[in-house]
Coordinates of C-alpha atoms (C1' of nucleotides) in Angstrom, one line a residue:
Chain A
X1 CA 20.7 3.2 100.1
X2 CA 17.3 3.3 99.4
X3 CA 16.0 4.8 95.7
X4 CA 15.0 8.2 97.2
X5 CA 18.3 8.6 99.0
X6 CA 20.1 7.3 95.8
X7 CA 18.4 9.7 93.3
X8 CA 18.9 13.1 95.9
X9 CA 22.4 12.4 96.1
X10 CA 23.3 11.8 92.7
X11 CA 21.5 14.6 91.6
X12 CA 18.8 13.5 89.9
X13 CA 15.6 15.6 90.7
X14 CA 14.8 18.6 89.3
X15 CA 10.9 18.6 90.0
X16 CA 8.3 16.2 91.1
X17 CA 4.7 15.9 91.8
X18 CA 5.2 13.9 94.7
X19 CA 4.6 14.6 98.1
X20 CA 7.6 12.6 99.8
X21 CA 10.1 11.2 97.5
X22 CA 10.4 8.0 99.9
X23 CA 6.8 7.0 98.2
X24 CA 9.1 5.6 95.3
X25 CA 10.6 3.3 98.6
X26 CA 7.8 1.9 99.4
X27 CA 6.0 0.1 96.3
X28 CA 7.0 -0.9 92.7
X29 CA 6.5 1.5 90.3
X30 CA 5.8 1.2 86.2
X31 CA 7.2 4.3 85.1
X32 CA 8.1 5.4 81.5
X33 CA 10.2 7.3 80.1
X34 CA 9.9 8.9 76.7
X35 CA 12.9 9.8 74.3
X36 CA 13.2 12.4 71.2
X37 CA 14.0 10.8 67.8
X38 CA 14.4 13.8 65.9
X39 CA 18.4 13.1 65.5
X40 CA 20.1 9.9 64.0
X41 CA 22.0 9.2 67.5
X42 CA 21.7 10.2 70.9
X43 CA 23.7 12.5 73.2
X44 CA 25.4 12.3 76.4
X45 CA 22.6 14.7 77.7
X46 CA 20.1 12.0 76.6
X47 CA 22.8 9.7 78.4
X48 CA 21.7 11.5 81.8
X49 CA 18.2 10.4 81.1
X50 CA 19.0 7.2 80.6
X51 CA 21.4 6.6 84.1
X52 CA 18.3 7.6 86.2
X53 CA 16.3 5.0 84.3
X54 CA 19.4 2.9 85.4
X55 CA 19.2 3.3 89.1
X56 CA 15.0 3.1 88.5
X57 CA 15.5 -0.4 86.8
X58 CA 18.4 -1.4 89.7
X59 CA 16.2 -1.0 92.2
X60 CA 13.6 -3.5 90.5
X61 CA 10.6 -1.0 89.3
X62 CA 9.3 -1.6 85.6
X63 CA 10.7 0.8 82.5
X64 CA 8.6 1.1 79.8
X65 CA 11.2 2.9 77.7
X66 CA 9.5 5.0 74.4
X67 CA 11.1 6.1 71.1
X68 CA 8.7 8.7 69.7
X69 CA 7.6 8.0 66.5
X70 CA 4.9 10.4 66.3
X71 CA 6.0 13.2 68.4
X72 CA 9.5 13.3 66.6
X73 CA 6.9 13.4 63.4
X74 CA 5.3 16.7 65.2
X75 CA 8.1 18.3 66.7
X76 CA 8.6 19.4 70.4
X77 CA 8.0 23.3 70.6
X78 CA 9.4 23.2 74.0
X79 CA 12.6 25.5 74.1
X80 CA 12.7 26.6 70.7
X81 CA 12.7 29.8 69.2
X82 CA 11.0 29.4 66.0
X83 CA 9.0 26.0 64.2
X84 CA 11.0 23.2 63.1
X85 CA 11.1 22.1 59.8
X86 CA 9.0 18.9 59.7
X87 CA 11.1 15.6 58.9
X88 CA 10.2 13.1 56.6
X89 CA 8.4 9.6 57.9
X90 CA 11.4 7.9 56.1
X91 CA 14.2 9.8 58.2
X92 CA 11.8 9.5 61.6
X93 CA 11.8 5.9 61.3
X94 CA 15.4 5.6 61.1
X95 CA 15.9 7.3 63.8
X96 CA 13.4 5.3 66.4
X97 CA 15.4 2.3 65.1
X98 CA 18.5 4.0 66.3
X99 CA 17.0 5.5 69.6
X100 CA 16.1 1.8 70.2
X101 CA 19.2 0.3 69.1
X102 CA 20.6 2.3 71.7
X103 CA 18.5 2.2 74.6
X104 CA 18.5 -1.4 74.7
X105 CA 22.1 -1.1 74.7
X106 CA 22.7 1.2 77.0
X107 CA 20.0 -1.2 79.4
X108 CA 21.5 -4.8 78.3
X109 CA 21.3 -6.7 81.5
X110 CA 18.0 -5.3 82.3
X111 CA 14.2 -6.1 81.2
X112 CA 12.1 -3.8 80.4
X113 CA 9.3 -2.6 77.6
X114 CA 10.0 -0.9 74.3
X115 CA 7.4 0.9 72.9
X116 CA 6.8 3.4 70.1
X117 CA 3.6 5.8 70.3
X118 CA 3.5 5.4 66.5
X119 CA 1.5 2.2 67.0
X120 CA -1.3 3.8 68.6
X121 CA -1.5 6.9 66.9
X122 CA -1.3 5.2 63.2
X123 CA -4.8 3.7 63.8
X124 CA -6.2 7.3 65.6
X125 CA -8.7 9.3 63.4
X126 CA -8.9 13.2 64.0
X127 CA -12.7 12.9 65.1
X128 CA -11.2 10.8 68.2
X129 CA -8.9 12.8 68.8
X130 CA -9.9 15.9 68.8
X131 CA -13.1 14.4 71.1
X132 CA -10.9 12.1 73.2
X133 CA -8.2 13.6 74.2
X134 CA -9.0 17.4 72.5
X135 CA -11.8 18.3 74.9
X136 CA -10.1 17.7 77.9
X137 CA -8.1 20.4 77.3
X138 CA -8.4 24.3 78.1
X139 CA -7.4 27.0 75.8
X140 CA -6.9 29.3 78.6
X141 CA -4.3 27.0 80.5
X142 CA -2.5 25.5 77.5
X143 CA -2.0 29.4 76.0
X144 CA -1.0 30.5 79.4
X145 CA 2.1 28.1 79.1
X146 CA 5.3 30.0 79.0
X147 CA 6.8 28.3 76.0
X148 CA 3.6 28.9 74.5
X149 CA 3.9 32.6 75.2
X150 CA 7.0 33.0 74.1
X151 CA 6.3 32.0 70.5
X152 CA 2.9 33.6 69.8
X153 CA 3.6 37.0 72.4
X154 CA 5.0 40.1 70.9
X155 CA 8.5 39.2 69.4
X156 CA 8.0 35.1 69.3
X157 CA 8.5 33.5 66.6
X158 CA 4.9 32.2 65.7
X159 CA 3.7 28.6 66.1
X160 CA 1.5 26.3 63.9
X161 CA -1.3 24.3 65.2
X162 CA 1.0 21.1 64.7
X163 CA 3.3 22.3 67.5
X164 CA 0.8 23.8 69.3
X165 CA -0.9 20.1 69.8
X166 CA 2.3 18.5 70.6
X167 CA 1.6 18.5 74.4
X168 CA -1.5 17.1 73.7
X169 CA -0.3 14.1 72.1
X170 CA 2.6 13.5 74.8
X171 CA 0.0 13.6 77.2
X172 CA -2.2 11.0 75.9
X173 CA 1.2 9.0 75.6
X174 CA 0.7 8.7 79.5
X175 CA -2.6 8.0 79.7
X176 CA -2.4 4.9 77.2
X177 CA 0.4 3.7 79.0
X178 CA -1.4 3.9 81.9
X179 CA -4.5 2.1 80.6
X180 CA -2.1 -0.4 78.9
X181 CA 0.4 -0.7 81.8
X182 CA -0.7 0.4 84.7
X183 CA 2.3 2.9 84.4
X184 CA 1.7 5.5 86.8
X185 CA 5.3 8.0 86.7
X186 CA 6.9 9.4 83.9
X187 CA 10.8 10.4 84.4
X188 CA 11.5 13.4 82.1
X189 CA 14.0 15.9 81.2
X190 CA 13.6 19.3 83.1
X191 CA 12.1 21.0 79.8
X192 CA 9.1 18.2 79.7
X193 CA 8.0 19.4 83.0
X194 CA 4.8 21.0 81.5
X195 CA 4.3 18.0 78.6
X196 CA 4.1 15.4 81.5
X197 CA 1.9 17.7 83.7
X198 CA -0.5 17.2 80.6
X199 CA -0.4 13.6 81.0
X200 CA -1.2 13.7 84.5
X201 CA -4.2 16.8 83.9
X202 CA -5.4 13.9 81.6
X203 CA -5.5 10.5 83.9
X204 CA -7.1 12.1 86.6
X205 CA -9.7 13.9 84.3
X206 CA -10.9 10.6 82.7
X207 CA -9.8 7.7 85.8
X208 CA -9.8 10.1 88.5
X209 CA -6.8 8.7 89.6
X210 CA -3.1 10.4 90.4
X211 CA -0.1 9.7 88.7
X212 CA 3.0 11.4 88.8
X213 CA 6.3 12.9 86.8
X214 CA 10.1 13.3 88.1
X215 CA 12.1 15.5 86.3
X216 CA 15.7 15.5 86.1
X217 CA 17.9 18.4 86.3
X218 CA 19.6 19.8 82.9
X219 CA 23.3 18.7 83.2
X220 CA 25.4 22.2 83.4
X221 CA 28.7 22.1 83.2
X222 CA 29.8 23.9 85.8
X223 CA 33.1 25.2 84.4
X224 CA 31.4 27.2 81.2
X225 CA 27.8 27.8 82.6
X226 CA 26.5 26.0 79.1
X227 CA 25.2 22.8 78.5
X228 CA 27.0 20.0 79.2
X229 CA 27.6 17.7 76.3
X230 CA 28.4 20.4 73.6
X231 CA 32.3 20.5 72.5
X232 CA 33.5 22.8 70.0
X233 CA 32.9 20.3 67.7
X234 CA 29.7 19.9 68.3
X235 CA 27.5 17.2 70.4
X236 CA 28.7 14.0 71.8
X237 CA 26.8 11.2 70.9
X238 CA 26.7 7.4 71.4
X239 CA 27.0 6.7 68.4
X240 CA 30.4 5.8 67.5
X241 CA 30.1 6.7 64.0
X242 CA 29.7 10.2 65.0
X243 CA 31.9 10.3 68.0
X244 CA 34.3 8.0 67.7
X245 CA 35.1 5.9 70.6
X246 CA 38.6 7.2 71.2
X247 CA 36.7 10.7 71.0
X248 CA 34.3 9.8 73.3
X249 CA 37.2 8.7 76.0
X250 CA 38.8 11.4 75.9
X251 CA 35.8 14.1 76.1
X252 CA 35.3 12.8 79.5
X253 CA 39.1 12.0 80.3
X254 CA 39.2 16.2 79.7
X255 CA 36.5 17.0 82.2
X256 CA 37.5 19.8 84.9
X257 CA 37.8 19.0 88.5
X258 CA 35.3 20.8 89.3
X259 CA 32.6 18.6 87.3
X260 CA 34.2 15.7 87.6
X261 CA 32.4 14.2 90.9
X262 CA 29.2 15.7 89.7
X263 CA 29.5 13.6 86.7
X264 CA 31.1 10.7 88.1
X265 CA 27.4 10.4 90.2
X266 CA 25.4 10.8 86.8
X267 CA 27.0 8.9 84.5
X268 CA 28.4 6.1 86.5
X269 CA 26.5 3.8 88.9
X270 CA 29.1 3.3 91.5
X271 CA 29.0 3.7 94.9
X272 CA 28.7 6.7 97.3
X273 CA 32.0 4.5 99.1
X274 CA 34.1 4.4 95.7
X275 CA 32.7 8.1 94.5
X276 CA 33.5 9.7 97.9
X277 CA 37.5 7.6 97.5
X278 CA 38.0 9.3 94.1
X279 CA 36.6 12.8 95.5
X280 CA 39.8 12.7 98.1
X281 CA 42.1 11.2 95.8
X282 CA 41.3 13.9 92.9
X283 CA 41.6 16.7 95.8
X284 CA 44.5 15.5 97.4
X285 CA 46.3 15.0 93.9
X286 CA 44.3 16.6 91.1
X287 CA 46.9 16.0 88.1
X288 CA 46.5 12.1 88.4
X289 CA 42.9 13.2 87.6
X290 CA 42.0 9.7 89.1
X291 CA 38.5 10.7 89.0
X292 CA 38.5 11.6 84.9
X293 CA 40.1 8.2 84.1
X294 CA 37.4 6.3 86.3
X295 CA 34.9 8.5 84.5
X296 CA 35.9 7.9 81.5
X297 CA 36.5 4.3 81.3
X298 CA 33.1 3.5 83.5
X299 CA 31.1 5.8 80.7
X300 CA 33.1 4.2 77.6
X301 CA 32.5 1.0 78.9
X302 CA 28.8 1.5 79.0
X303 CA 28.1 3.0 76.3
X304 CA 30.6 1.2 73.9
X305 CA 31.9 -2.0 75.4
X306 CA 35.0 -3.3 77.8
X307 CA 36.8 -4.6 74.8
X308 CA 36.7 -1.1 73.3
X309 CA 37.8 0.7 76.4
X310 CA 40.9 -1.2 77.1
X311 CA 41.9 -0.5 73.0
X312 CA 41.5 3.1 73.1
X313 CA 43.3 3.2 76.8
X314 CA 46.3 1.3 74.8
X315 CA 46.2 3.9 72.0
X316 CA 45.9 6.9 74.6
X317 CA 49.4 5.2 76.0
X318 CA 51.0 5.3 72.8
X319 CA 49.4 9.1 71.7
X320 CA 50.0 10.8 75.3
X321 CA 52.4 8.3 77.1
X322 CA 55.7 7.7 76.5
X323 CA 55.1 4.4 74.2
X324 CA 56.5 4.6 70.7
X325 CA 54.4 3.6 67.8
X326 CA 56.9 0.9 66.9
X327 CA 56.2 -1.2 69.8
X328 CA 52.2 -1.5 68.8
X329 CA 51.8 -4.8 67.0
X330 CA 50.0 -5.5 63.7
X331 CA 46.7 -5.2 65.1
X332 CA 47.0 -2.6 67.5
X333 CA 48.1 -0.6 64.6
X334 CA 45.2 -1.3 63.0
X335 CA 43.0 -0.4 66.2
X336 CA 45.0 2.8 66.2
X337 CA 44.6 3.6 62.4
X338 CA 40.7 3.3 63.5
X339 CA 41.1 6.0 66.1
X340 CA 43.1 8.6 64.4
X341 CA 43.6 9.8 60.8
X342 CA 46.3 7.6 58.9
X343 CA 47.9 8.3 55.9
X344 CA 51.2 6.3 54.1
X345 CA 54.8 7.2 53.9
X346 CA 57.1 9.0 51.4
X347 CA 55.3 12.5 51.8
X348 CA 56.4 15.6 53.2
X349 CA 55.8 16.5 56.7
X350 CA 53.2 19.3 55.1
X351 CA 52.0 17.5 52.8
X352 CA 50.9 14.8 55.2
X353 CA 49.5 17.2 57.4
X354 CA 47.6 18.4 54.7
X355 CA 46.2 14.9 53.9
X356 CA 45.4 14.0 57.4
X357 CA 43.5 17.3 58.1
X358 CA 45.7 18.5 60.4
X359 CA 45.9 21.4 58.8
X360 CA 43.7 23.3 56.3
X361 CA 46.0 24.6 53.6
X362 CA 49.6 24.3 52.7
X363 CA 50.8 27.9 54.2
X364 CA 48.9 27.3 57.6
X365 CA 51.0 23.7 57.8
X366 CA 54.5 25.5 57.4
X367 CA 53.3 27.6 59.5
X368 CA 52.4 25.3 62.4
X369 CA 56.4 24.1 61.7
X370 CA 57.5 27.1 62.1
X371 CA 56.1 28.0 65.5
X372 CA 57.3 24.3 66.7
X373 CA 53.7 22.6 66.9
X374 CA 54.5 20.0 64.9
X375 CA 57.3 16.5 66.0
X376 CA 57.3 13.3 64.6
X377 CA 58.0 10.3 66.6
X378 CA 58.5 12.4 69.8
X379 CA 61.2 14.8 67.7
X380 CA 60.4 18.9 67.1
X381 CA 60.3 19.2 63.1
X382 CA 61.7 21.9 61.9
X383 CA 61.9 21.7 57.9
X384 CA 59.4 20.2 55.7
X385 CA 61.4 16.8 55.5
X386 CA 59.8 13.7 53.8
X387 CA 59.0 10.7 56.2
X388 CA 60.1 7.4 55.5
X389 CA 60.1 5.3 58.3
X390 CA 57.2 3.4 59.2
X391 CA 54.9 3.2 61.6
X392 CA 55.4 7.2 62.3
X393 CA 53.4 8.9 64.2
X394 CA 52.8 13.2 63.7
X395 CA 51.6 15.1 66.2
X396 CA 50.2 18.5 65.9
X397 CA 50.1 20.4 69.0
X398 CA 49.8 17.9 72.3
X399 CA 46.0 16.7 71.1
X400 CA 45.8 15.9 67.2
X401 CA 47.7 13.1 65.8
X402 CA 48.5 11.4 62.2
X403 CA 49.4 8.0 62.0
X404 CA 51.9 7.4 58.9
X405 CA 51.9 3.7 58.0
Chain B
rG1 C1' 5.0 48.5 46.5
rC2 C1' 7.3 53.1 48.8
rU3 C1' 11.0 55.3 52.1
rG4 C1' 15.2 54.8 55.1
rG5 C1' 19.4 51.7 57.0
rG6 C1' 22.4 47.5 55.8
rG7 C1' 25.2 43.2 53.3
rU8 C1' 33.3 43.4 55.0
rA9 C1' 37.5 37.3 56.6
rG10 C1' 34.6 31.7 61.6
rU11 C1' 31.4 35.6 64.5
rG12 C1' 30.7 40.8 65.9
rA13 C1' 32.4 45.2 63.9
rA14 C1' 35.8 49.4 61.8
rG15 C1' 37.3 51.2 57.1
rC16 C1' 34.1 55.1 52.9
rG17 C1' 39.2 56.5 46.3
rG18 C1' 45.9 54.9 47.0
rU19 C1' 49.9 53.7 52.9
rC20 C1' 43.9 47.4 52.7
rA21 C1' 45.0 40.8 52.8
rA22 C1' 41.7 44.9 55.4
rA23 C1' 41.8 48.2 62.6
rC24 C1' 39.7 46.0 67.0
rA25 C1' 37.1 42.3 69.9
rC26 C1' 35.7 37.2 70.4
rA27 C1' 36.3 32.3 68.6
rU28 C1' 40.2 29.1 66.7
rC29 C1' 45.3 27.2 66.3
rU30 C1' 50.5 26.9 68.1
rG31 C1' 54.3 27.9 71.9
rA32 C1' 55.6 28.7 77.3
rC33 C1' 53.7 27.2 82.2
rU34 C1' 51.0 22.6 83.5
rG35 C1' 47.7 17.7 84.7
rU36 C1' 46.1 15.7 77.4
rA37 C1' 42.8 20.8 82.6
rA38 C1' 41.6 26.0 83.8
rA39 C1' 43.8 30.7 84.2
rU40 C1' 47.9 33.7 82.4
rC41 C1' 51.6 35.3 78.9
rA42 C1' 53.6 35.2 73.7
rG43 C1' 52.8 34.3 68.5
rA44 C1' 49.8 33.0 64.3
rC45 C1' 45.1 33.4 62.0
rG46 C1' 42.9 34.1 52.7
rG47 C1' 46.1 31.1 49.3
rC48 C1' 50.7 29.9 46.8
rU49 C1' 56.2 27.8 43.6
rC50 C1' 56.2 32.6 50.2
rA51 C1' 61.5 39.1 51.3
rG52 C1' 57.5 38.0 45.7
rC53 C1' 53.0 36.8 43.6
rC54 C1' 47.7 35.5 43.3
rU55 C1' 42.4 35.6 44.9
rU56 C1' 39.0 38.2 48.4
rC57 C1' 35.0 43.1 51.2
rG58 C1' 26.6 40.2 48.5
rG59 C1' 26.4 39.1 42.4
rG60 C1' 27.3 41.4 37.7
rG61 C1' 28.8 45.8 34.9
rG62 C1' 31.2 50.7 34.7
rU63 C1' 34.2 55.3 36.1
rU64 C1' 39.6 55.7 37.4
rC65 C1' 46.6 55.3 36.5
rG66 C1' 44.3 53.0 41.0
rA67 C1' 37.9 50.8 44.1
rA68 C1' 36.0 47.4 50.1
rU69 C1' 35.5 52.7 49.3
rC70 C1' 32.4 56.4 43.5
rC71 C1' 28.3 55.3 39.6
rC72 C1' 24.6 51.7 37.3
rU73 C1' 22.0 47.2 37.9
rC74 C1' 20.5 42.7 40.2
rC75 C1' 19.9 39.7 44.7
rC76 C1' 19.3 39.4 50.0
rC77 C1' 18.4 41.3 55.2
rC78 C1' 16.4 45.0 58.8
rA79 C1' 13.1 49.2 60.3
rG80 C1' 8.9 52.3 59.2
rC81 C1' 4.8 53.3 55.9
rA82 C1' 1.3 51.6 52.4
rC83 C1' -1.5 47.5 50.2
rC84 C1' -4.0 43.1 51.8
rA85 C1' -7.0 41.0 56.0

RNA sequence: GCUGGGGUAGUGAAGCGGUCAAACACAUCUGACUGUAAAUCAGACGGCUCAGCCUUCGGGGGUUCGAAUCCCUCCCCCAGCACCA
């Protein structure tokens, strides 16, 4: 499959300046890609972004992959309501470390260039700027922008100057990589459409030459209308000190059927044969959910490794199969203990709950008794009885467990 | 600064002197049905030493046998006006 045929059918373009998408066929591209450090960790939406750079990368073009620095510094005022709070240099530069950590992670295997636009903005003074890059461009085009009307119109929430320039410095982003690199596309999120447009206003303004910007498609999920990647708890990230691994496996073991396929051709780089296989097998029998457990195991692995996969599959037997805690060995426990909240014996069944979170406040624990959510080792409780035997395992309903040890 | 309207449990929102731990909706949790799903139905949803008691209705003070409900005061939000520009 050729990359323009790959990227239409996994979903992949939202908008392009291109003309014919089969112009990404026929030469090697540089192309970079540019990712938000204003959070500690990235998401599974920034996930999306990465696959395509994936598929980009597989089909031998050159990534230039950048952690902003300096734009996280400034704040994108693309798709927000009001002005951000500005975040400390400190706290920024934390964050690119992570965003870094991660891309190259998330890309191991593959070569390509890390840059942060930090290191060219450090050594910029104001007077360049504002004659450099400033004067190329119009108040009347950047005010027209609809983000930009939404914050200054009648009703927005107002915008400083520092957001206001934010496009501007994305778009010189391009243009140095461009003079630097020869790069020539940017790949984007949907909501940089009008950022990398600037970039591309700016190259042809002072080389005269065309570059170009792919967007990809914000992933919906299909079965709630929102955006994908938000549980009730909040974001999934990659980082597994915010979503734990066995967390992270089972948000995409839980996906509907509906999303499923969608997903499987986003987040997983296997084949239209072996995606088309699981789309008949998850139709023909959707409670084996054969497509969620190829999803989810194909996305763990990437993002965390094999080894960690095959330990949280072996403690998703033991919580959801029918494998008693007693047959896990020493350090399976000990894998287990990582994933769920563990706390020793000779408590009360309430009192336990209490102390593994699993429920807020003694009265809402006898109640959860009482209406027959809580067993232990497989077996309905139905008094507040105090366990002994170890390992135990309590459940609470079919999807929160406490590991007594 | 003035005038008017507000601040009630996770959210929205009733209540306007006792029957208020506080209607209703949503969210959440549990059970049934299932596929660790969705939908649907049922129950729960401040705390505790749990047929009883304790702490809550922006904060503090007061009136009253009794206050989320009345009065005083302070804080905060919204709308309009004025001041400023």
């Amino acid at each position: 499959m050729t990359l323009s045929e790959e990227l239409r059918w996994r979903g992949f373009i939202n908008q392009t300046t291109l003309e014919n998408l089969t112009e990404l066929d026929t030469k090697e591209w540089t192309f970079y890609h540019g990712f938000d450090a204003s959070s500690d960790s990235q998401t599974i939406g920034n996930l999306a972004a990465m696959m395509l750079d994936l598929v980009f990368l597989r089909h031998g073009h050159k990534a230039i992959l950048l952690a902003g620095g300096a734009t996280s510094l400034i704040g994108d005022p693309g798709g927000k309501d009001e002005e951000r709070p500005l975040q400390s240099e400190e706290t920024i530069r934390y964050n690119v470390a992570q965003a870094e950590k991660q891309l190259r992670h998330i890309m191991r295997g593959h070569d390509f260039t890390m840059v942060n636009n930090i290191d060219w903005y450090q050594s910029m003074n104001v007077i360049a700027f504002l004659r450099d890059i400033g004067k190329h461009f119009g108040m009347s085009t950047l005010v027209q922008r609809d983000y930009i009307q939404k914050r200054i119109g009648e009703g927005g929430g107002g915008m400083s100057f520092t957001e206001f320039s934010y496009t501007l410095l994305q778009g010189y982003d391009f243009l140095h990589l461009f003079n630097k690199y020869g790069c020539t596309l940017q790949l984007a999120g949907a909501d940089q459409w009008g950022n990398s447009l600037s970039g591309i206003e700016l190259i042809r303004k002072t080389h005269a030459q065309q570059a170009h910007v792919i967007t990809l498609p914000l992933v919906i999920n299909k079965a709630t209308g929102k955006k994908f990647g938000k549980s009730e708890a909040g974001a999934i990230w990659l980082d597994e000190v915010k979503t734990s691994v066995y967390k992270f496996y089972q948000f995409w073991l839980n996906i509907d059927d509906e999303g499923v396929i969608d997903y499987l051709k986003i987040y997983t780089l296997l084949s239209k044969a072996d995606i088309d296989a699981l789309e008949v097998k998850t139709q023909a029998a959707p409670q084996k959910r054969a497509a969620q457990k190829t999803l989810a195991y194909e996305v763990t692995k990437l993002v965390h490794s094999e080894e960690r996969v095959n330990n949280v599959m072996k403690v998703t037997e033991v919580l959801f199969g029918n494998q008693p805690v007693a047959s896990l060995s020493k350090q399976e426990l000990t894998d287990l203990a990582a994933e769920i909240p563990t706390t020793h014996s000779g408590e009360s069944v309430v009192k336990t709950l209490l102390m593994a979170g699993l429920a807020g406040s003694m009265s809402e624990a006898g109640r959860l008794i009482k209406n027959g959510g809580i067993s232990l080792n497989g077996q309905k409780v139905t008094n507040d009885e105090v366990i002994n035997t170890t390992p135990s395992l309590l459940k609470k309903g079919k999807n929160s467990f406490c590991l007594i040890r």
